Structure formats: C-alpha cells, structure tokens
Tab-separated table of C-alpha atoms in Angstrom:
chain	number	residue	atom	x	y	z
A	1	MET	CA	5.706	14.140	-21.141
A	2	THR	CA	5.998	16.809	-18.496
A	3	GLU	CA	9.161	18.709	-17.649
A	4	THR	CA	9.379	20.651	-14.394
A	5	LEU	CA	11.013	24.024	-15.019
A	6	PHE	CA	10.488	25.633	-11.619
A	7	ASN	CA	9.205	24.521	-8.220
A	8	LYS	CA	9.906	26.818	-5.272
A	9	ARG	CA	8.249	28.312	-2.228
A	10	LEU	CA	7.921	32.087	-2.493
A	11	GLN	CA	6.662	34.905	-0.375
A	12	VAL	CA	3.475	36.345	-1.760
A	13	HIS	CA	1.499	39.466	-0.898
A	14	VAL	CA	-2.161	38.500	-0.749
A	15	LYS	CA	-4.330	41.464	-1.610
A	16	CYS	CA	-8.076	41.149	-1.838
A	17	LYS	CA	-10.804	43.757	-2.066
A	18	ASP	CA	-12.293	43.536	1.400
A	19	CYS	CA	-9.342	42.346	3.475
A	20	GLU	CA	-6.054	43.796	4.612
A	21	GLU	CA	-2.943	42.907	2.639
A	22	ARG	CA	-1.022	40.064	4.253
A	23	ARG	CA	2.122	38.100	3.465
A	24	GLY	CA	2.091	34.360	3.013
A	25	ASN	CA	4.115	31.617	1.383
A	26	ILE	CA	2.991	29.726	-1.661
A	27	ARG	CA	4.664	27.162	-3.863
A	28	VAL	CA	4.848	28.100	-7.534
A	29	SER	CA	5.439	25.300	-10.002
A	30	ILE	CA	5.952	25.744	-13.736
A	31	GLU	CA	5.830	22.732	-16.008
A	32	LEU	CA	6.066	22.271	-19.745
A	33	GLN	CA	3.763	19.572	-21.022
A	34	LEU	CA	4.397	18.027	-24.428
A	35	THR	CA	1.618	16.127	-26.173
A	36	THR	CA	2.243	14.485	-29.551
A	37	ASN	CA	-1.063	12.703	-29.982
A	38	PRO	CA	-3.271	13.569	-31.851
A	39	VAL	CA	-1.307	16.726	-32.669
A	40	HIS	CA	2.014	18.090	-31.510
A	41	LYS	CA	1.167	20.511	-28.719
A	42	ARG	CA	3.037	22.378	-25.999
A	43	ASP	CA	1.326	23.708	-22.880
A	44	LEU	CA	2.807	25.684	-20.045
A	45	LEU	CA	1.255	24.695	-16.706
A	46	VAL	CA	1.451	27.124	-13.813
A	47	ARG	CA	0.331	25.860	-10.411
A	48	LEU	CA	0.086	27.563	-7.025
A	49	THR	CA	-0.128	25.428	-3.898
A	50	ASP	CA	0.344	25.995	-0.182
A	51	ASP	CA	2.405	23.441	1.781
A	52	THR	CA	0.320	24.228	4.869
A	53	ASP	CA	-3.144	24.202	3.274
A	54	PRO	CA	-4.038	21.028	1.346
A	55	TYR	CA	-7.057	22.644	-0.335
A	56	PHE	CA	-5.194	25.634	-1.779
A	57	LEU	CA	-4.729	24.983	-5.489
A	58	TYR	CA	-4.727	27.385	-8.438
A	59	ASN	CA	-4.058	26.302	-12.002
A	60	LEU	CA	-3.346	27.896	-15.343
A	61	ALA	CA	-2.608	26.125	-18.611
A	62	ILE	CA	-1.177	28.332	-21.374
A	63	SER	CA	-1.197	26.854	-24.872
A	64	GLU	CA	0.747	28.425	-27.757
A	65	GLU	CA	-2.497	30.043	-28.978
A	66	ASP	CA	-3.358	31.348	-25.478
A	67	PHE	CA	0.117	32.815	-25.347
A	68	GLN	CA	-0.500	34.888	-28.493
A	69	SER	CA	-3.447	36.634	-26.784
A	70	LEU	CA	-1.460	37.071	-23.562
A	71	LYS	CA	1.414	38.538	-25.597
A	72	VAL	CA	-0.809	41.101	-27.318
A	73	GLN	CA	-2.820	41.899	-24.199
A	74	GLN	CA	0.230	42.493	-21.958
A	75	GLY	CA	2.603	43.833	-24.598
A	76	LEU	CA	5.134	41.040	-24.165
A	77	LEU	CA	8.142	41.007	-26.505
A	78	VAL	CA	9.170	37.362	-26.115
A	79	ASP	CA	7.848	34.270	-27.894
A	80	PHE	CA	6.302	31.160	-26.320
A	81	ALA	CA	9.624	29.291	-26.238
A	82	SER	CA	11.476	31.926	-24.243
A	83	PHE	CA	8.544	33.013	-22.050
A	84	PRO	CA	9.017	30.363	-19.302
A	85	GLN	CA	12.632	31.401	-18.640
A	86	LYS	CA	11.669	35.104	-18.510
A	87	PHE	CA	8.888	34.256	-16.062
A	88	ILE	CA	11.311	32.219	-13.931
A	89	ASP	CA	13.822	35.098	-13.974
A	90	LEU	CA	11.103	37.392	-12.623
A	91	LEU	CA	10.198	34.897	-9.871
A	92	ASN	CA	13.866	34.511	-8.887
A	93	GLN	CA	14.125	38.290	-8.719
A	94	CYS	CA	11.177	38.265	-6.276
A	95	ILE	CA	12.931	35.574	-4.191
A	96	SER	CA	16.166	37.566	-4.013
A	97	GLU	CA	14.248	40.584	-2.712
A	98	GLN	CA	11.705	38.899	-0.457
A	99	ASP	CA	13.556	39.420	2.840
A	100	LYS	CA	13.935	43.141	2.283
A	101	GLU	CA	11.598	45.525	4.013
A	102	ASN	CA	10.787	47.300	0.774
A	103	PRO	CA	11.353	44.760	-1.977
A	104	ARG	CA	11.712	46.218	-5.457
A	105	PHE	CA	10.163	43.116	-7.000
A	106	LEU	CA	7.316	41.273	-5.353
A	107	LEU	CA	4.754	38.626	-6.125
A	108	GLN	CA	1.162	39.612	-5.570
A	109	LEU	CA	-1.852	37.347	-5.408
A	110	SER	CA	-5.206	39.068	-5.842
A	111	PRO	CA	-8.234	36.843	-5.531
A	112	SER	CA	-11.297	38.517	-7.093
A	113	SER	CA	-13.170	37.929	-3.839
A	114	PRO	CA	-12.215	36.425	-0.434
A	115	ILE	CA	-9.970	33.438	-1.016
A	116	LEU	CA	-12.438	30.900	0.361
A	117	ASP	CA	-14.733	31.656	-2.536
A	118	HIS	CA	-12.931	29.472	-5.067
A	119	SER	CA	-13.012	32.338	-7.556
A	120	PRO	CA	-10.128	33.071	-9.959
A	121	ALA	CA	-7.072	34.966	-8.733
A	122	HIS	CA	-4.464	37.123	-10.432
A	123	LEU	CA	-0.802	36.408	-9.862
A	124	ASN	CA	1.182	39.581	-10.543
A	125	VAL	CA	4.885	40.269	-10.628
A	126	VAL	CA	5.119	43.883	-9.535
A	127	GLU	CA	8.125	46.179	-9.518
A	128	THR	CA	7.956	49.190	-7.252
A	129	ASN	CA	10.206	52.105	-8.152
A	130	ALA	CA	10.316	55.649	-6.824
A	131	PHE	CA	7.588	56.640	-9.208
A	132	LYS	CA	5.020	53.840	-9.430
A	133	HIS	CA	4.026	50.153	-9.300
A	134	LEU	CA	4.871	48.450	-12.582
A	135	THR	CA	3.165	45.161	-13.339
A	136	HIS	CA	5.613	43.046	-15.347
A	137	LEU	CA	3.259	40.130	-15.710
A	138	SER	CA	-0.283	39.324	-14.633
A	139	LEU	CA	-1.652	35.794	-14.938
A	140	LYS	CA	-5.215	34.783	-14.192
A	141	LEU	CA	-5.394	31.414	-12.415
A	142	LEU	CA	-8.448	29.287	-11.690
A	143	HIS	CA	-9.108	27.677	-8.342
A	144	GLY	CA	-8.771	23.889	-8.513
A	145	THR	CA	-11.993	21.875	-8.658
A	146	ASP	CA	-12.648	19.110	-6.122
A	147	VAL	CA	-11.492	16.551	-8.698
A	148	GLU	CA	-8.256	18.470	-9.361
A	149	ILE	CA	-7.558	18.882	-5.627
A	150	LYS	CA	-8.281	15.176	-5.081
A	151	LYS	CA	-5.731	14.231	-7.780
A	152	TYR	CA	-3.162	16.718	-6.482
A	153	LEU	CA	-3.492	15.360	-2.914
A	154	ALA	CA	-3.166	11.766	-4.111
A	155	VAL	CA	0.150	12.680	-5.808
A	156	CYS	CA	1.365	14.539	-2.670
A	157	LEU	CA	0.416	11.571	-0.486
A	158	SER	CA	2.282	9.112	-2.669
A	159	CYS	CA	5.419	11.361	-2.661
A	160	VAL	CA	5.399	11.841	1.120
A	161	LYS	CA	4.838	8.087	1.653
A	162	GLU	CA	7.843	7.377	-0.581
A	163	GLU	CA	10.001	9.919	1.292
A	164	LYS	CA	8.869	8.385	4.592
A	165	GLN	CA	9.844	4.914	3.393
A	166	GLN	CA	13.295	6.149	2.340
A	167	LEU	CA	13.728	7.769	5.771
A	168	GLU	CA	12.786	4.506	7.488
A	169	GLN	CA	15.422	2.680	5.438
A	170	ARG	CA	18.024	5.364	6.186
A	171	LEU	CA	17.233	5.210	9.903
A	172	LYS	CA	17.613	1.428	9.911
A	173	LYS	CA	20.891	1.623	7.969
A	174	THR	CA	22.253	4.359	10.265
A	175	GLU	CA	21.391	2.347	13.380
A	176	ASP	CA	22.983	-0.806	11.925
A	177	ASP	CA	26.135	0.953	10.663
A	178	LEU	CA	26.803	2.861	13.838
A	179	SER	CA	26.051	-0.089	16.145
A	180	ARG	CA	28.497	-2.185	14.119
A	181	GLN	CA	31.187	0.517	14.344
A	182	LEU	CA	30.513	0.889	18.034
A	183	SER	CA	30.788	-2.808	18.804
A	184	TYR	CA	33.951	-2.981	16.651
A	185	THR	CA	35.530	-0.079	18.560
A	186	GLN	CA	34.585	-1.546	21.909
A	187	GLN	CA	36.360	-4.825	21.175
M	1	MET	CA	-16.242	14.139	19.434
M	2	THR	CA	-15.198	11.043	17.538
M	3	GLU	CA	-13.947	7.842	19.121
M	4	THR	CA	-12.171	5.262	16.969
M	5	LEU	CA	-13.380	1.777	17.854
M	6	PHE	CA	-11.673	-0.219	15.135
M	7	ASN	CA	-9.102	0.475	12.403
M	8	LYS	CA	-7.504	-2.529	10.744
M	9	ARG	CA	-6.517	-3.862	7.338
M	10	LEU	CA	-8.509	-6.964	6.398
M	11	GLN	CA	-8.658	-9.390	3.557
M	12	VAL	CA	-11.796	-8.980	1.533
M	13	HIS	CA	-13.368	-11.061	-1.211
M	14	VAL	CA	-14.499	-8.698	-3.954
M	15	LYS	CA	-17.418	-10.162	-5.815
M	16	CYS	CA	-19.167	-8.244	-8.564
M	17	LYS	CA	-21.711	-9.322	-11.150
M	18	ASP	CA	-19.580	-9.333	-14.271
M	19	CYS	CA	-16.115	-10.047	-12.886
M	20	GLU	CA	-14.365	-12.984	-11.291
M	21	GLU	CA	-14.123	-13.043	-7.492
M	22	ARG	CA	-10.758	-11.760	-6.309
M	23	ARG	CA	-9.088	-11.190	-2.938
M	24	GLY	CA	-7.826	-7.796	-1.874
M	25	ASN	CA	-6.982	-5.879	1.261
M	26	ILE	CA	-9.041	-3.001	2.575
M	27	ARG	CA	-8.890	-0.951	5.730
M	28	VAL	CA	-12.076	-0.964	7.786
M	29	SER	CA	-12.531	1.814	10.303
M	30	ILE	CA	-15.404	2.113	12.758
M	31	GLU	CA	-15.920	5.347	14.651
M	32	LEU	CA	-18.531	6.546	17.104
M	33	GLN	CA	-19.390	10.189	16.620
M	34	LEU	CA	-21.075	12.098	19.426
M	35	THR	CA	-22.859	15.347	18.659
M	36	THR	CA	-24.475	17.344	21.469
M	37	ASN	CA	-25.500	20.401	19.506
M	38	PRO	CA	-28.329	21.056	18.646
M	39	VAL	CA	-29.479	17.654	19.951
M	40	HIS	CA	-27.683	14.789	21.603
M	41	LYS	CA	-26.943	12.348	18.795
M	42	ARG	CA	-24.811	9.254	18.294
M	43	ASP	CA	-23.727	8.069	14.850
M	44	LEU	CA	-21.718	5.031	13.955
M	45	LEU	CA	-19.398	5.741	11.022
M	46	VAL	CA	-18.103	2.843	8.950
M	47	ARG	CA	-15.398	3.603	6.390
M	48	LEU	CA	-13.598	1.414	3.875
M	49	THR	CA	-10.323	2.620	2.371
M	50	ASP	CA	-7.450	1.036	0.471
M	51	ASP	CA	-3.886	1.912	1.542
M	52	THR	CA	-2.736	1.377	-2.062
M	53	ASP	CA	-5.534	3.271	-3.853
M	54	PRO	CA	-6.051	6.880	-2.717
M	55	TYR	CA	-9.423	7.163	-4.497
M	56	PHE	CA	-11.021	4.098	-2.865
M	57	LEU	CA	-13.428	5.337	-0.208
M	58	TYR	CA	-16.780	3.952	0.952
M	59	ASN	CA	-18.792	5.466	3.783
M	60	LEU	CA	-21.768	4.588	5.900
M	61	ALA	CA	-23.220	6.591	8.768
M	62	ILE	CA	-25.698	4.732	10.990
M	63	SER	CA	-27.793	6.876	13.317
M	64	GLU	CA	-29.856	5.381	16.158
M	65	GLU	CA	-32.970	5.645	13.949
M	66	ASP	CA	-31.196	4.038	10.970
M	67	PHE	CA	-30.172	1.238	13.291
M	68	GLN	CA	-33.793	0.458	14.159
M	69	SER	CA	-34.550	-0.226	10.465
M	70	LEU	CA	-31.334	-2.239	10.067
M	71	LYS	CA	-32.263	-4.245	13.161
M	72	VAL	CA	-35.721	-5.123	11.852
M	73	GLN	CA	-34.536	-5.713	8.285
M	74	GLN	CA	-31.677	-8.070	9.261
M	75	GLY	CA	-33.264	-9.622	12.342
M	76	LEU	CA	-30.570	-8.373	14.715
M	77	LEU	CA	-31.021	-9.054	18.441
M	78	VAL	CA	-28.694	-6.390	19.835
M	79	ASP	CA	-29.324	-2.703	20.513
M	80	PHE	CA	-27.446	0.298	19.092
M	81	ALA	CA	-25.056	0.488	22.071
M	82	SER	CA	-23.818	-3.085	21.787
M	83	PHE	CA	-23.918	-3.309	17.988
M	84	PRO	CA	-20.395	-1.865	17.359
M	85	GLN	CA	-18.694	-4.470	19.582
M	86	LYS	CA	-20.645	-7.316	17.925
M	87	PHE	CA	-19.626	-5.984	14.501
M	88	ILE	CA	-15.976	-5.759	15.645
M	89	ASP	CA	-16.145	-9.328	16.999
M	90	LEU	CA	-17.302	-10.501	13.574
M	91	LEU	CA	-14.476	-8.602	11.841
M	92	ASN	CA	-11.896	-10.071	14.229
M	93	GLN	CA	-13.284	-13.513	13.497
M	94	CYS	CA	-12.707	-12.834	9.767
M	95	ILE	CA	-9.111	-11.739	10.534
M	96	SER	CA	-8.391	-14.887	12.526
M	97	GLU	CA	-9.534	-17.029	9.601
M	98	GLN	CA	-8.199	-15.021	6.673
M	99	ASP	CA	-5.022	-17.043	6.088
M	100	LYS	CA	-6.906	-20.344	5.897
M	101	GLU	CA	-7.642	-21.851	2.523
M	102	ASN	CA	-11.313	-22.267	3.353
M	103	PRO	CA	-12.090	-19.616	5.963
M	104	ARG	CA	-15.275	-20.207	7.916
M	105	PHE	CA	-15.824	-16.454	8.282
M	106	LEU	CA	-15.020	-14.032	5.523
M	107	LEU	CA	-15.629	-10.461	4.548
M	108	GLN	CA	-17.238	-9.926	1.190
M	109	LEU	CA	-17.480	-6.686	-0.775
M	110	SER	CA	-20.075	-6.672	-3.534
M	111	PRO	CA	-20.240	-3.508	-5.605
M	112	SER	CA	-23.560	-3.306	-7.476
M	113	SER	CA	-21.592	-2.791	-10.695
M	114	PRO	CA	-17.878	-2.723	-11.591
M	115	ILE	CA	-15.999	-0.932	-8.812
M	116	LEU	CA	-14.912	2.009	-10.981
M	117	ASP	CA	-18.526	3.037	-11.291
M	118	HIS	CA	-18.738	4.796	-7.906
M	119	SER	CA	-21.961	2.947	-7.170
M	120	PRO	CA	-22.866	1.666	-3.685
M	121	ALA	CA	-21.375	-1.593	-2.418
M	122	HIS	CA	-22.465	-4.163	0.127
M	123	LEU	CA	-20.069	-5.245	2.842
M	124	ASN	CA	-21.095	-8.695	4.077
M	125	VAL	CA	-19.794	-10.843	6.886
M	126	VAL	CA	-20.398	-14.371	5.626
M	127	GLU	CA	-20.051	-17.659	7.468
M	128	THR	CA	-19.671	-20.765	5.340
M	129	ASN	CA	-20.621	-24.039	6.969
M	130	ALA	CA	-21.056	-27.506	5.498
M	131	PHE	CA	-24.566	-26.667	4.489
M	132	LYS	CA	-24.695	-23.043	3.245
M	133	HIS	CA	-23.463	-19.444	3.221
M	134	LEU	CA	-24.875	-17.507	6.163
M	135	THR	CA	-24.816	-13.734	5.996
M	136	HIS	CA	-24.364	-12.456	9.553
M	137	LEU	CA	-24.438	-8.819	8.563
M	138	SER	CA	-24.829	-6.858	5.341
M	139	LEU	CA	-24.140	-3.114	5.236
M	140	LYS	CA	-24.713	-0.899	2.233
M	141	LEU	CA	-21.951	1.678	1.820
M	142	LEU	CA	-21.824	4.652	-0.532
M	143	HIS	CA	-18.803	5.536	-2.621
M	144	GLY	CA	-17.137	8.740	-1.407
M	145	THR	CA	-17.822	11.899	-3.399
M	146	ASP	CA	-14.937	13.988	-4.727
M	147	VAL	CA	-15.320	16.339	-1.753
M	148	GLU	CA	-15.209	13.434	0.732
M	149	ILE	CA	-12.163	11.887	-0.980
M	150	LYS	CA	-10.447	15.297	-1.003
M	151	LYS	CA	-11.007	15.670	2.767
M	152	TYR	CA	-9.914	12.101	3.466
M	153	LEU	CA	-6.677	12.591	1.457
M	154	ALA	CA	-5.919	15.867	3.230
M	155	VAL	CA	-6.134	14.047	6.596
M	156	CYS	CA	-3.940	11.176	5.316
M	157	LEU	CA	-1.381	13.667	3.980
M	158	SER	CA	-1.188	15.520	7.266
M	159	CYS	CA	-0.720	12.218	9.211
M	160	VAL	CA	2.022	10.943	6.893
M	161	LYS	CA	3.790	14.337	7.004
M	162	GLU	CA	3.715	14.198	10.805
M	163	GLU	CA	5.075	10.629	10.835
M	164	LYS	CA	7.784	11.690	8.392
M	165	GLN	CA	8.783	14.586	10.630
M	166	GLN	CA	9.000	12.300	13.661
M	167	LEU	CA	11.197	9.919	11.656
M	168	GLU	CA	13.499	12.788	10.661
M	169	GLN	CA	13.858	13.766	14.320
M	170	ARG	CA	14.515	10.140	15.317
M	171	LEU	CA	17.119	9.773	12.579
M	172	LYS	CA	18.890	12.922	13.721
M	173	LYS	CA	18.805	11.828	17.364
M	174	THR	CA	20.087	8.344	16.493
M	175	GLU	CA	22.950	9.777	14.459
M	176	ASP	CA	23.866	12.216	17.233
M	177	ASP	CA	23.611	9.629	20.042
M	178	LEU	CA	25.612	6.971	18.319
M	179	SER	CA	28.294	9.377	17.025
M	180	ARG	CA	28.720	10.648	20.585
M	181	GLN	CA	29.023	7.115	21.959
M	182	LEU	CA	31.435	6.242	19.191
M	183	SER	CA	33.706	9.219	19.786
M	184	TYR	CA	33.556	8.518	23.549
M	185	THR	CA	34.589	4.880	23.034
M	186	GLN	CA	37.386	5.834	20.657
M	187	GLN	CA	38.993	8.179	23.171
C-alpha cells in the first residue's frame, strides 16, 4: 500500500560543479509505502521528476534503518514517523518563498557531475540568513535506471490517457447539454 | 528524415510453442528513414506496439543490403523501393478479412518462446487456401530493449499530452461559443 503525502511542482536551483547555477522546476513527490509481507516495513519514497523532460527521474527510498543513519549523520531531532511532515513543511516553506528575489528558504539540486551523466544528486533545503547558508536537510538521490524510467513513463502515459478520455466525455456532454438548452431556448 | 507509410491497428493471431493460439490487436507501423550523412542510406523500419500494453514493442530495421538477403531467402520478386507498398497491400488484405470467421489472409505473430521472454518474434502474412497455408512474408522482429521502450513511451506521452491540451482548448471554446449563443438567444 502506498500513500501519497506530497506531490507538487517546485522551483529548484540547479547547481553543478562546472556549470552556472540556473533555476528550473521539478516535481517532488513523497510517498509512504507499507509492506506487511514477509515483515512489517515502512519506506519513505522521495521522487524528483520534470513535467517537461520525460527522462528526468531521481529516486530515494528511506527505510526505518536508513533513517537512523540519516538522523545521526545530519543531527535530526525527529523520529521516522514525524520526519515526512517536517520535510513537507520545509518544502512548503520553499514554495512560499520561491517568487521572492532573495528567498530565505530554497531548494537546491546538486548533481555530482553534469546532469546528463546519470550520477547521483543531492537535494538540499537551504536557508539563507544574514550570516550564512544553513542546510536544513540534504538527501542523496539516485538517477532512475532505464527500467525505472520505463515504468514511470508507462504510469504517466496511462494517467494522461485516462485524463484525455475524461476530457473527451466532458466535451461531448458539454456540447450535448448546451445544444439542448439552445434548441429549447430557440423554440 | 522519417516518412510514415503505414500506421494501423490490426488483428493478429499469436501462436507460440507452448500456448494456445489467441487473437489480439497490435499496431503495425512502417516508416522509411532517410539518412544522408555520412552516406546516403534508406532504412525501412517496422514496429509492432500494443495500445493496451506500454511494454510491448518489437522492432525491425531493413537496410537495402538486408533486403537483398531477405529477397533471396524468401524468393521475393520486388526491389527495395517497391517492397513497402507490397507489404502494405498484404497488411490491408489482412484488415479486409479480419472480421471473417475463416479469413483467407491473416497476420500471425510467433514469438520463439512465451511472449514475456523478450525473445525475437516472427511476423507472418499467411494465406490459407483449400490446400495449404502459404506464407507470403515472414519478418523476424526483435523485442525492444529498456532504452528503446523508454524512448517510445516518452514519444507516446508527449503525443497524448498534446492531444489532451488540444481537447482542453476545444472544450473551453465550445463552452464559450455555446454560452454566448445561449445568452444571445435568451435576450
């Protein structure tokens, strides 16, 4: 069972070693995946995609054990259960600041090498105050494999086809309804 | 430069070694690809897809040299330039017969092993007369790799998104037009 906790398009500052910093938009999705077989297990899935680039896909799965290392490594003070909401709060803070010229909170994506390389990337939530840049959270995501991208695109395709079908039905219904009203009024 | 010569959904008889014959629908596309750099080159691209299964993809590229072997091997009497139209004629003949209980011409797909195996498959155009099954043409197609399927799905996704956008515009225009007419009539 998978529960979607967050799925929004956000402005991101792409910063790689050998290229100039640029702004782009990526979609961040956070899902909680519950497995009960063979053992009870909770995983937090973080996914970055780009609505305009079908091949852009970064994934991170955080298990409860992974989270313990992340917690120690980054000095986090929350537990696994409350981490997703804290992460979402940070992302929403970035959204609320993203139209400002000098946002206090921003989302940074730092691929280890140029983005075409399919190497891992760090997603950082960075606060900038008068004194310094403070990294609130830094997650290392892996670029999707061909198989993962293939599966992701198949799901996208099926969703867009479904939306298209609903639009076709709505268009037909709108045409019928309004033509009926029109002919009724003209009588 | 790629020119689409044929793109239709056809009934196909899937026949594999260890499973019962079943009927399905596949989309057959035939494209002529012209390359001028570094050398002038013409390739005929045959592609099988399934509108209901995003991972179903078989490809065959026939160059002019490949065609010479195919010609000898299958005793064909046409040259590379007129082959595509002959192939299309055969496919159209299959379409015109596909609703009959005992079609004289039919399209047969024979994977070497169960279809999930990603092994090559033969696409045969078979005529059945009172005496025997006559194979007019038999093409060996390769199952798409993950990279090929990924690219194919990205193209599909972009087409469906475009169609969806056009539908949204049409819906908006229809609503606007008819509301205007309605308010005009009611005055």
